[in-house]
C-alpha atoms as a PDB file:
ATOM      1  CA  MET A   1      27.175 -20.371 -28.884  1.00  0.00           C
ATOM      2  CA  LEU A   2      30.645 -19.032 -28.904  1.00  0.00           C
ATOM      3  CA  TRP A   3      31.902 -22.343 -27.615  1.00  0.00           C
ATOM      4  CA  LEU A   4      30.099 -24.027 -30.433  1.00  0.00           C
ATOM      5  CA  PHE A   5      31.550 -21.846 -32.952  1.00  0.00           C
ATOM      6  CA  VAL A   6      35.097 -21.670 -32.057  1.00  0.00           C
ATOM      7  CA  PHE A   7      35.220 -25.794 -31.131  1.00  0.00           C
ATOM      8  CA  PHE A   8      32.866 -26.919 -33.449  1.00  0.00           C
ATOM      9  CA  LEU A   9      31.515 -24.299 -36.521  1.00  0.00           C
ATOM     10  CA  VAL A  10      35.187 -23.367 -37.152  1.00  0.00           C
ATOM     11  CA  PRO A  11      36.540 -26.841 -37.536  1.00  0.00           C
ATOM     12  CA  PHE A  12      33.666 -27.928 -39.394  1.00  0.00           C
ATOM     13  CA  LEU A  13      34.627 -25.230 -42.050  1.00  0.00           C
ATOM     14  CA  VAL A  14      38.098 -25.885 -42.448  1.00  0.00           C
ATOM     15  CA  LEU A  15      37.619 -29.592 -43.124  1.00  0.00           C
ATOM     16  CA  GLY A  16      34.739 -28.511 -45.912  1.00  0.00           C
ATOM     17  CA  ARG A  17      37.104 -26.231 -47.462  1.00  0.00           C
ATOM     18  CA  ILE A  18      40.100 -28.785 -47.306  1.00  0.00           C
ATOM     19  CA  SER A  19      37.709 -31.392 -48.716  1.00  0.00           C
ATOM     20  CA  LEU A  20      36.698 -30.030 -51.741  1.00  0.00           C
ATOM     21  CA  SER A  21      40.265 -29.568 -52.849  1.00  0.00           C
ATOM     22  CA  GLU A  22      42.441 -31.824 -54.446  1.00  0.00           C
ATOM     23  CA  ALA A  23      46.044 -33.402 -52.958  1.00  0.00           C
ATOM     24  CA  MET A  24      49.110 -31.798 -53.859  1.00  0.00           C
ATOM     25  CA  ILE A  25      52.845 -32.341 -52.856  1.00  0.00           C
ATOM     26  CA  ALA A  26      53.136 -29.156 -51.502  1.00  0.00           C
ATOM     27  CA  ARG A  27      52.632 -26.920 -48.172  1.00  0.00           C
ATOM     28  CA  PRO A  28      49.711 -27.220 -47.311  1.00  0.00           C
ATOM     29  CA  PRO A  29      49.462 -30.362 -49.028  1.00  0.00           C
ATOM     30  CA  TYR A  30      46.413 -29.632 -50.602  1.00  0.00           C
ATOM     31  CA  SER A  31      45.227 -27.032 -53.713  1.00  0.00           C
ATOM     32  CA  PRO A  32      43.763 -23.544 -52.989  1.00  0.00           C
ATOM     33  CA  LEU A  33      39.897 -23.193 -53.416  1.00  0.00           C
ATOM     34  CA  PHE A  34      39.785 -20.570 -55.689  1.00  0.00           C
ATOM     35  CA  GLU A  35      42.415 -19.411 -58.260  1.00  0.00           C
ATOM     36  CA  GLN A  36      42.946 -16.561 -60.279  1.00  0.00           C
ATOM     37  CA  GLY A  37      42.675 -16.945 -64.076  1.00  0.00           C
ATOM     38  CA  ALA A  38      41.993 -14.699 -67.214  1.00  0.00           C
ATOM     39  CA  ASP A  39      38.623 -14.111 -66.316  1.00  0.00           C
ATOM     40  CA  GLY A  40      39.606 -13.624 -62.595  1.00  0.00           C
ATOM     41  CA  TRP A  41      38.796 -15.337 -59.782  1.00  0.00           C
ATOM     42  CA  GLU A  42      38.045 -18.863 -60.457  1.00  0.00           C
ATOM     43  CA  TYR A  43      36.263 -21.669 -58.039  1.00  0.00           C
ATOM     44  CA  ALA A  44      38.673 -24.724 -58.049  1.00  0.00           C
ATOM     45  CA  GLY A  45      36.957 -26.922 -55.990  1.00  0.00           C
ATOM     46  CA  SER A  46      34.770 -30.398 -56.340  1.00  0.00           C
ATOM     47  CA  PHE A  47      33.122 -32.915 -55.040  1.00  0.00           C
ATOM     48  CA  GLY A  48      35.725 -35.737 -56.426  1.00  0.00           C
ATOM     49  CA  ASN A  49      36.624 -36.706 -52.756  1.00  0.00           C
ATOM     50  CA  TYR A  50      32.827 -37.596 -52.319  1.00  0.00           C
ATOM     51  CA  GLN A  51      32.609 -39.395 -54.952  1.00  0.00           C
ATOM     52  CA  PHE A  52      35.612 -41.374 -54.510  1.00  0.00           C
ATOM     53  CA  LEU A  53      34.583 -42.443 -50.835  1.00  0.00           C
ATOM     54  CA  ALA A  54      31.204 -43.513 -52.466  1.00  0.00           C
ATOM     55  CA  GLU A  55      32.978 -45.765 -55.487  1.00  0.00           C
ATOM     56  CA  ASP A  56      35.956 -47.015 -52.905  1.00  0.00           C
ATOM     57  CA  PRO A  57      33.824 -49.991 -50.823  1.00  0.00           C
ATOM     58  CA  LEU A  58      36.986 -49.792 -48.106  1.00  0.00           C
ATOM     59  CA  TYR A  59      35.256 -46.751 -46.548  1.00  0.00           C
ATOM     60  CA  ALA A  60      31.878 -47.676 -46.676  1.00  0.00           C
ATOM     61  CA  SER A  61      33.245 -50.940 -44.988  1.00  0.00           C
ATOM     62  CA  ALA A  62      34.930 -48.827 -42.529  1.00  0.00           C
ATOM     63  CA  TYR A  63      32.026 -47.088 -41.589  1.00  0.00           C
ATOM     64  CA  ILE A  64      29.491 -49.994 -40.967  1.00  0.00           C
ATOM     65  CA  SER A  65      32.617 -51.411 -38.715  1.00  0.00           C
ATOM     66  CA  SER A  66      32.799 -48.656 -37.067  1.00  0.00           C
ATOM     67  CA  ILE A  67      29.057 -48.466 -36.089  1.00  0.00           C
ATOM     68  CA  ARG A  68      28.388 -51.663 -35.545  1.00  0.00           C
ATOM     69  CA  ILE A  69      31.949 -51.639 -32.679  1.00  0.00           C
ATOM     70  CA  ALA A  70      30.405 -48.480 -31.558  1.00  0.00           C
ATOM     71  CA  ALA A  71      26.801 -49.760 -31.250  1.00  0.00           C
ATOM     72  CA  THR A  72      27.905 -53.105 -29.556  1.00  0.00           C
ATOM     73  CA  SER A  73      29.816 -51.227 -27.056  1.00  0.00           C
ATOM     74  CA  THR A  74      27.671 -49.152 -26.113  1.00  0.00           C
ATOM     75  CA  LEU A  75      24.628 -51.819 -25.521  1.00  0.00           C
ATOM     76  CA  LEU A  76      27.498 -53.712 -23.503  1.00  0.00           C
ATOM     77  CA  ALA A  77      28.384 -50.827 -21.538  1.00  0.00           C
ATOM     78  CA  LEU A  78      24.887 -49.748 -20.860  1.00  0.00           C
ATOM     79  CA  LEU A  79      23.807 -53.817 -19.530  1.00  0.00           C
ATOM     80  CA  ILE A  80      27.114 -53.356 -17.527  1.00  0.00           C
ATOM     81  CA  GLY A  81      26.327 -49.722 -16.353  1.00  0.00           C
ATOM     82  CA  TYR A  82      22.881 -49.569 -15.776  1.00  0.00           C
ATOM     83  CA  PRO A  83      23.162 -51.925 -12.312  1.00  0.00           C
ATOM     84  CA  LEU A  84      26.062 -50.742 -11.286  1.00  0.00           C
ATOM     85  CA  ALA A  85      24.427 -47.016 -11.504  1.00  0.00           C
ATOM     86  CA  TYR A  86      21.680 -48.226  -9.659  1.00  0.00           C
ATOM     87  CA  PHE A  87      23.154 -49.783  -7.153  1.00  0.00           C
ATOM     88  CA  ILE A  88      25.162 -46.693  -6.248  1.00  0.00           C
ATOM     89  CA  ALA A  89      22.432 -44.620  -6.721  1.00  0.00           C
ATOM     90  CA  ARG A  90      20.384 -46.619  -3.950  1.00  0.00           C
ATOM     91  CA  SER A  91      23.528 -46.953  -1.720  1.00  0.00           C
ATOM     92  CA  PRO A  92      23.582 -45.091   1.255  1.00  0.00           C
ATOM     93  CA  GLU A  93      26.117 -42.430   2.350  1.00  0.00           C
ATOM     94  CA  PRO A  94      28.752 -42.800   2.841  1.00  0.00           C
ATOM     95  CA  ARG A  95      28.888 -45.833   1.024  1.00  0.00           C
ATOM     96  CA  ARG A  96      28.054 -43.857  -2.207  1.00  0.00           C
ATOM     97  CA  SER A  97      30.435 -41.199  -2.203  1.00  0.00           C
ATOM     98  CA  ILE A  98      33.025 -44.010  -1.710  1.00  0.00           C
ATOM     99  CA  LEU A  99      31.512 -45.971  -4.704  1.00  0.00           C
ATOM    100  CA  LEU A 100      31.654 -42.841  -6.885  1.00  0.00           C
ATOM    101  CA  LEU A 101      35.054 -42.272  -6.357  1.00  0.00           C
ATOM    102  CA  LEU A 102      35.960 -45.692  -7.549  1.00  0.00           C
ATOM    103  CA  VAL A 103      33.915 -45.139 -11.012  1.00  0.00           C
ATOM    104  CA  ILE A 104      35.906 -41.777 -11.497  1.00  0.00           C
ATOM    105  CA  LEU A 105      39.891 -43.502 -10.101  1.00  0.00           C
ATOM    106  CA  PRO A 106      40.581 -44.631 -13.384  1.00  0.00           C
ATOM    107  CA  PHE A 107      40.456 -40.967 -14.871  1.00  0.00           C
ATOM    108  CA  TRP A 108      43.760 -40.147 -12.692  1.00  0.00           C
ATOM    109  CA  THR A 109      45.752 -42.577 -14.793  1.00  0.00           C
ATOM    110  CA  SER A 110      46.513 -41.755 -18.219  1.00  0.00           C
ATOM    111  CA  PHE A 111      44.529 -42.903 -20.981  1.00  0.00           C
ATOM    112  CA  LEU A 112      47.327 -44.396 -22.849  1.00  0.00           C
ATOM    113  CA  LEU A 113      48.652 -46.344 -19.866  1.00  0.00           C
ATOM    114  CA  ARG A 114      45.363 -48.085 -19.258  1.00  0.00           C
ATOM    115  CA  VAL A 115      44.888 -49.293 -22.783  1.00  0.00           C
ATOM    116  CA  TYR A 116      49.036 -50.217 -22.798  1.00  0.00           C
ATOM    117  CA  ALA A 117      47.985 -52.145 -19.575  1.00  0.00           C
ATOM    118  CA  TRP A 118      45.239 -54.626 -21.220  1.00  0.00           C
ATOM    119  CA  ILE A 119      47.973 -55.723 -23.544  1.00  0.00           C
ATOM    120  CA  GLY A 120      50.080 -57.610 -20.508  1.00  0.00           C
ATOM    121  CA  LEU A 121      47.063 -58.814 -19.170  1.00  0.00           C
ATOM    122  CA  LEU A 122      45.273 -59.873 -22.624  1.00  0.00           C
ATOM    123  CA  ARG A 123      48.749 -61.477 -24.652  1.00  0.00           C
ATOM    124  CA  ARG A 124      49.453 -65.252 -24.940  1.00  0.00           C
ATOM    125  CA  ASP A 125      51.637 -65.330 -22.008  1.00  0.00           C
ATOM    126  CA  GLY A 126      49.881 -62.253 -20.064  1.00  0.00           C
ATOM    127  CA  VAL A 127      48.190 -62.340 -16.849  1.00  0.00           C
ATOM    128  CA  ILE A 128      44.850 -63.649 -17.867  1.00  0.00           C
ATOM    129  CA  ASN A 129      46.444 -66.766 -19.813  1.00  0.00           C
ATOM    130  CA  GLY A 130      48.976 -67.256 -17.390  1.00  0.00           C
ATOM    131  CA  PHE A 131      46.221 -67.678 -14.419  1.00  0.00           C
ATOM    132  CA  LEU A 132      43.724 -69.724 -16.663  1.00  0.00           C
ATOM    133  CA  MET A 133      46.944 -72.394 -16.891  1.00  0.00           C
ATOM    134  CA  TRP A 134      47.557 -72.358 -14.030  1.00  0.00           C
ATOM    135  CA  THR A 135      44.363 -72.772 -12.690  1.00  0.00           C
ATOM    136  CA  GLY A 136      44.317 -76.192 -15.323  1.00  0.00           C
ATOM    137  CA  ILE A 137      40.994 -74.431 -17.241  1.00  0.00           C
ATOM    138  CA  ILE A 138      42.990 -74.370 -20.361  1.00  0.00           C
ATOM    139  CA  ASP A 139      45.586 -76.260 -21.572  1.00  0.00           C
ATOM    140  CA  GLN A 140      46.740 -74.051 -24.324  1.00  0.00           C
ATOM    141  CA  PRO A 141      46.667 -70.048 -24.047  1.00  0.00           C
ATOM    142  CA  LEU A 142      43.874 -68.382 -25.038  1.00  0.00           C
ATOM    143  CA  VAL A 143      43.862 -65.942 -28.254  1.00  0.00           C
ATOM    144  CA  MET A 144      42.507 -62.709 -27.037  1.00  0.00           C
ATOM    145  CA  LEU A 145      44.635 -59.818 -28.010  1.00  0.00           C
ATOM    146  CA  GLN A 146      44.319 -58.338 -31.175  1.00  0.00           C
ATOM    147  CA  THR A 147      40.798 -59.428 -31.956  1.00  0.00           C
ATOM    148  CA  ASP A 148      37.655 -57.985 -32.408  1.00  0.00           C
ATOM    149  CA  PHE A 149      36.820 -59.109 -28.368  1.00  0.00           C
ATOM    150  CA  ALA A 150      39.895 -57.270 -27.376  1.00  0.00           C
ATOM    151  CA  VAL A 151      38.327 -54.240 -28.712  1.00  0.00           C
ATOM    152  CA  TYR A 152      35.239 -54.225 -27.145  1.00  0.00           C
ATOM    153  CA  LEU A 153      36.531 -55.015 -23.530  1.00  0.00           C
ATOM    154  CA  GLY A 154      39.082 -51.802 -24.149  1.00  0.00           C
ATOM    155  CA  ILE A 155      36.443 -49.688 -25.506  1.00  0.00           C
ATOM    156  CA  VAL A 156      33.683 -50.755 -22.728  1.00  0.00           C
ATOM    157  CA  TYR A 157      36.543 -50.710 -20.215  1.00  0.00           C
ATOM    158  CA  THR A 158      37.565 -47.284 -21.177  1.00  0.00           C
ATOM    159  CA  TYR A 159      34.241 -45.523 -21.795  1.00  0.00           C
ATOM    160  CA  LEU A 160      31.712 -47.258 -18.584  1.00  0.00           C
ATOM    161  CA  PRO A 161      32.203 -44.222 -16.185  1.00  0.00           C
ATOM    162  CA  PHE A 162      30.529 -42.263 -19.344  1.00  0.00           C
ATOM    163  CA  MET A 163      27.598 -44.506 -19.104  1.00  0.00           C
ATOM    164  CA  ILE A 164      27.673 -44.876 -15.565  1.00  0.00           C
ATOM    165  CA  LEU A 165      27.611 -41.089 -14.208  1.00  0.00           C
ATOM    166  CA  PRO A 166      24.402 -39.980 -16.235  1.00  0.00           C
ATOM    167  CA  LEU A 167      22.524 -43.002 -15.184  1.00  0.00           C
ATOM    168  CA  TYR A 168      23.426 -42.464 -11.743  1.00  0.00           C
ATOM    169  CA  ALA A 169      22.578 -38.668 -11.691  1.00  0.00           C
ATOM    170  CA  ASN A 170      19.208 -39.698 -12.999  1.00  0.00           C
ATOM    171  CA  LEU A 171      18.475 -42.148 -10.633  1.00  0.00           C
ATOM    172  CA  VAL A 172      19.451 -40.730  -7.555  1.00  0.00           C
ATOM    173  CA  LYS A 173      17.037 -38.245  -8.565  1.00  0.00           C
ATOM    174  CA  LEU A 174      13.817 -41.145  -8.814  1.00  0.00           C
ATOM    175  CA  ASP A 175      11.336 -40.311  -6.020  1.00  0.00           C
ATOM    176  CA  GLY A 176      10.935 -43.323  -3.782  1.00  0.00           C
ATOM    177  CA  ALA A 177       7.399 -42.885  -3.048  1.00  0.00           C
ATOM    178  CA  LEU A 178       6.587 -43.937  -6.914  1.00  0.00           C
ATOM    179  CA  LEU A 179       8.502 -47.150  -6.125  1.00  0.00           C
ATOM    180  CA  GLU A 180       6.107 -47.512  -2.810  1.00  0.00           C
ATOM    181  CA  ALA A 181       3.202 -46.790  -4.748  1.00  0.00           C
ATOM    182  CA  ALA A 182       3.396 -49.395  -7.438  1.00  0.00           C
ATOM    183  CA  SER A 183       4.389 -51.880  -4.374  1.00  0.00           C
ATOM    184  CA  ASP A 184       0.973 -50.704  -2.713  1.00  0.00           C
ATOM    185  CA  LEU A 185      -0.438 -51.426  -6.010  1.00  0.00           C
ATOM    186  CA  GLY A 186       0.495 -55.064  -6.343  1.00  0.00           C
ATOM    187  CA  ALA A 187       2.655 -54.526  -9.140  1.00  0.00           C
ATOM    188  CA  SER A 188       6.477 -57.353  -8.388  1.00  0.00           C
ATOM    189  CA  PRO A 189       9.986 -55.665  -8.216  1.00  0.00           C
ATOM    190  CA  ILE A 190      10.349 -56.685 -11.807  1.00  0.00           C
ATOM    191  CA  LEU A 191       7.125 -54.933 -12.941  1.00  0.00           C
ATOM    192  CA  THR A 192       7.970 -51.912 -10.996  1.00  0.00           C
ATOM    193  CA  PHE A 193      11.536 -51.723 -12.401  1.00  0.00           C
ATOM    194  CA  PHE A 194      10.113 -51.548 -16.144  1.00  0.00           C
ATOM    195  CA  THR A 195       7.260 -49.512 -15.522  1.00  0.00           C
ATOM    196  CA  VAL A 196       8.331 -46.949 -13.383  1.00  0.00           C
ATOM    197  CA  THR A 197      12.114 -46.739 -12.873  1.00  0.00           C
ATOM    198  CA  LEU A 198      13.456 -47.923 -16.647  1.00  0.00           C
ATOM    199  CA  PRO A 199      11.202 -45.081 -17.783  1.00  0.00           C
ATOM    200  CA  LEU A 200      11.855 -42.518 -15.747  1.00  0.00           C
ATOM    201  CA  SER A 201      15.992 -43.211 -16.675  1.00  0.00           C
ATOM    202  CA  LEU A 202      15.220 -42.979 -19.981  1.00  0.00           C
ATOM    203  CA  PRO A 203      16.869 -39.386 -20.234  1.00  0.00           C
ATOM    204  CA  GLY A 204      19.982 -41.060 -18.374  1.00  0.00           C
ATOM    205  CA  ILE A 205      20.405 -43.973 -20.604  1.00  0.00           C
ATOM    206  CA  ILE A 206      20.051 -41.394 -23.704  1.00  0.00           C
ATOM    207  CA  ALA A 207      22.711 -39.361 -22.606  1.00  0.00           C
ATOM    208  CA  GLY A 208      25.195 -42.155 -21.164  1.00  0.00           C
ATOM    209  CA  SER A 209      24.672 -43.746 -24.478  1.00  0.00           C
ATOM    210  CA  MET A 210      25.512 -41.175 -26.348  1.00  0.00           C
ATOM    211  CA  LEU A 211      28.268 -40.068 -24.563  1.00  0.00           C
ATOM    212  CA  VAL A 212      29.392 -43.542 -25.147  1.00  0.00           C
ATOM    213  CA  PHE A 213      29.063 -43.765 -28.983  1.00  0.00           C
ATOM    214  CA  ILE A 214      30.024 -40.376 -30.168  1.00  0.00           C
ATOM    215  CA  PRO A 215      33.745 -41.322 -29.185  1.00  0.00           C
ATOM    216  CA  ALA A 216      33.631 -44.919 -29.813  1.00  0.00           C
ATOM    217  CA  ILE A 217      32.804 -44.696 -33.343  1.00  0.00           C
ATOM    218  CA  GLY A 218      35.935 -42.210 -34.248  1.00  0.00           C
ATOM    219  CA  GLU A 219      38.615 -44.500 -31.781  1.00  0.00           C
ATOM    220  CA  PHE A 220      41.636 -44.825 -32.899  1.00  0.00           C
ATOM    221  CA  VAL A 221      44.174 -45.945 -30.025  1.00  0.00           C
ATOM    222  CA  ILE A 222      42.276 -48.984 -28.702  1.00  0.00           C
ATOM    223  CA  PRO A 223      41.609 -50.394 -31.949  1.00  0.00           C
ATOM    224  CA  ALA A 224      45.068 -49.838 -32.756  1.00  0.00           C
ATOM    225  CA  LEU A 225      46.691 -51.390 -29.791  1.00  0.00           C
ATOM    226  CA  LEU A 226      44.201 -54.293 -28.949  1.00  0.00           C
ATOM    227  CA  GLY A 227      42.744 -54.714 -32.347  1.00  0.00           C
ATOM    228  CA  GLY A 228      44.278 -56.959 -35.009  1.00  0.00           C
ATOM    229  CA  PRO A 229      44.801 -55.784 -38.820  1.00  0.00           C
ATOM    230  CA  ASP A 230      40.905 -57.059 -39.676  1.00  0.00           C
ATOM    231  CA  THR A 231      39.922 -54.579 -37.341  1.00  0.00           C
ATOM    232  CA  LEU A 232      38.691 -51.732 -39.298  1.00  0.00           C
ATOM    233  CA  MET A 233      37.479 -48.818 -37.899  1.00  0.00           C
ATOM    234  CA  ILE A 234      36.898 -45.262 -39.382  1.00  0.00           C
ATOM    235  CA  GLY A 235      39.468 -43.624 -37.219  1.00  0.00           C
ATOM    236  CA  ARG A 236      42.229 -45.446 -37.966  1.00  0.00           C
ATOM    237  CA  VAL A 237      41.220 -44.908 -41.842  1.00  0.00           C
ATOM    238  CA  LEU A 238      41.371 -41.095 -40.903  1.00  0.00           C
ATOM    239  CA  TRP A 239      44.935 -41.445 -39.529  1.00  0.00           C
ATOM    240  CA  ASP A 240      45.840 -43.410 -42.809  1.00  0.00           C
ATOM    241  CA  GLU A 241      45.047 -40.720 -44.893  1.00  0.00           C
ATOM    242  CA  PHE A 242      46.218 -37.894 -43.100  1.00  0.00           C
ATOM    243  CA  PHE A 243      49.522 -39.191 -41.899  1.00  0.00           C
ATOM    244  CA  SER A 244      50.731 -41.944 -44.153  1.00  0.00           C
ATOM    245  CA  ALA A 245      49.063 -40.815 -47.202  1.00  0.00           C
ATOM    246  CA  ARG A 246      49.117 -37.652 -46.991  1.00  0.00           C
ATOM    247  CA  ASP A 247      45.953 -37.398 -48.776  1.00  0.00           C
ATOM    248  CA  TRP A 248      44.445 -34.197 -46.522  1.00  0.00           C
ATOM    249  CA  PRO A 249      41.166 -33.596 -48.928  1.00  0.00           C
ATOM    250  CA  VAL A 250      40.097 -37.396 -48.655  1.00  0.00           C
ATOM    251  CA  ALA A 251      40.615 -37.327 -45.272  1.00  0.00           C
ATOM    252  CA  SER A 252      38.853 -34.341 -44.463  1.00  0.00           C
ATOM    253  CA  ALA A 253      35.567 -35.660 -46.736  1.00  0.00           C
ATOM    254  CA  VAL A 254      35.694 -38.996 -44.631  1.00  0.00           C
ATOM    255  CA  ALA A 255      35.946 -37.019 -41.452  1.00  0.00           C
ATOM    256  CA  ILE A 256      32.537 -34.704 -42.674  1.00  0.00           C
ATOM    257  CA  VAL A 257      30.815 -38.333 -43.627  1.00  0.00           C
ATOM    258  CA  MET A 258      31.207 -39.391 -40.126  1.00  0.00           C
ATOM    259  CA  LEU A 259      29.731 -36.443 -38.814  1.00  0.00           C
ATOM    260  CA  PHE A 260      27.226 -35.982 -40.636  1.00  0.00           C
ATOM    261  CA  LEU A 261      26.331 -39.997 -39.894  1.00  0.00           C
ATOM    262  CA  VAL A 262      26.491 -39.237 -36.033  1.00  0.00           C
ATOM    263  CA  VAL A 263      25.081 -35.940 -35.852  1.00  0.00           C
ATOM    264  CA  VAL A 264      21.847 -36.337 -37.994  1.00  0.00           C
ATOM    265  CA  PRO A 265      20.671 -39.364 -35.989  1.00  0.00           C
ATOM    266  CA  ILE A 266      21.416 -37.371 -32.406  1.00  0.00           C
ATOM    267  CA  MET A 267      19.692 -34.326 -33.700  1.00  0.00           C
ATOM    268  CA  TRP A 268      16.622 -36.400 -35.062  1.00  0.00           C
ATOM    269  CA  LEU A 269      17.049 -38.185 -31.446  1.00  0.00           C
ATOM    270  CA  GLN A 270      16.971 -34.765 -29.566  1.00  0.00           C
ATOM    271  CA  SER A 271      13.689 -33.543 -31.835  1.00  0.00           C
ATOM    272  CA  VAL A 272      11.776 -36.809 -30.815  1.00  0.00           C
ATOM    273  CA  GLN A 273      12.677 -36.442 -27.259  1.00  0.00           C
ATOM    274  CA  ASN A 274      11.976 -32.645 -26.767  1.00  0.00           C
ATOM    275  CA  ARG A 275       8.535 -33.339 -28.747  1.00  0.00           C
ATOM    276  CA  GLN A 276       7.649 -36.119 -26.151  1.00  0.00           C
ATOM    277  CA  GLU A 277       8.482 -34.190 -23.083  1.00  0.00           C
ATOM    278  CA  GLY A 278       6.515 -31.404 -24.511  1.00  0.00           C
ATOM    279  CA  ALA A 279       3.385 -33.717 -24.873  1.00  0.00           C
ATOM    280  CA  GLN A 280       3.961 -34.635 -21.320  1.00  0.00           C
END
């Protein structure tokens, strides 16, 4: 509770207070929430910033685009990460430890450097285009950098370990006797996977998906470095409002709305999962 109070509730209250203010050329660059008048202290806040977000289609497009990119990246990370996690969980020691080390190894390098490395790989005169043209597969360089493809690639590459590790932790505890029982009862490997392995790994799928989706929806660095001018995500809008326009109240309102868009579905999903576990 202390951790949530310091690192979640306090910043949330600070942003909520700023979002009810108006932008000012001052320090801090927003108006006070209470002003002293003739009759004493008066409340000076308003919901005008939230009304502005509802009326400007730019912010709705940014929210929708962020959710679409984050959801697609999460699905791609799941499709790639699940087979890898299953393979690692079923590998014998010491191969399993080596494979886990390879999954964690990218964290030893700076996140920013790893994203910058993709620029050298994806640009027109980069490694990938050079190899494809050298082998004769293509005649002209492919446009990969500053596209949605590059953004998806960067997000999936960056957050793939966050999908693999929860899945591995869940799959490694899977009782092999259940798989043997399903096989003895005549179930094929595919049927065993969909009726035994997949349902039992749902907690790992949900945990990994949340660990990828939540940071991806507010990602700023990857769209800024790998995406094009048409790649609109809410993290980029937040940066522009805070540091370019210096409109802290609108930026705080954008952050509060994004928080509700992320937290409310997660709370609903958690409650559904708790009810299912209670029923079982």
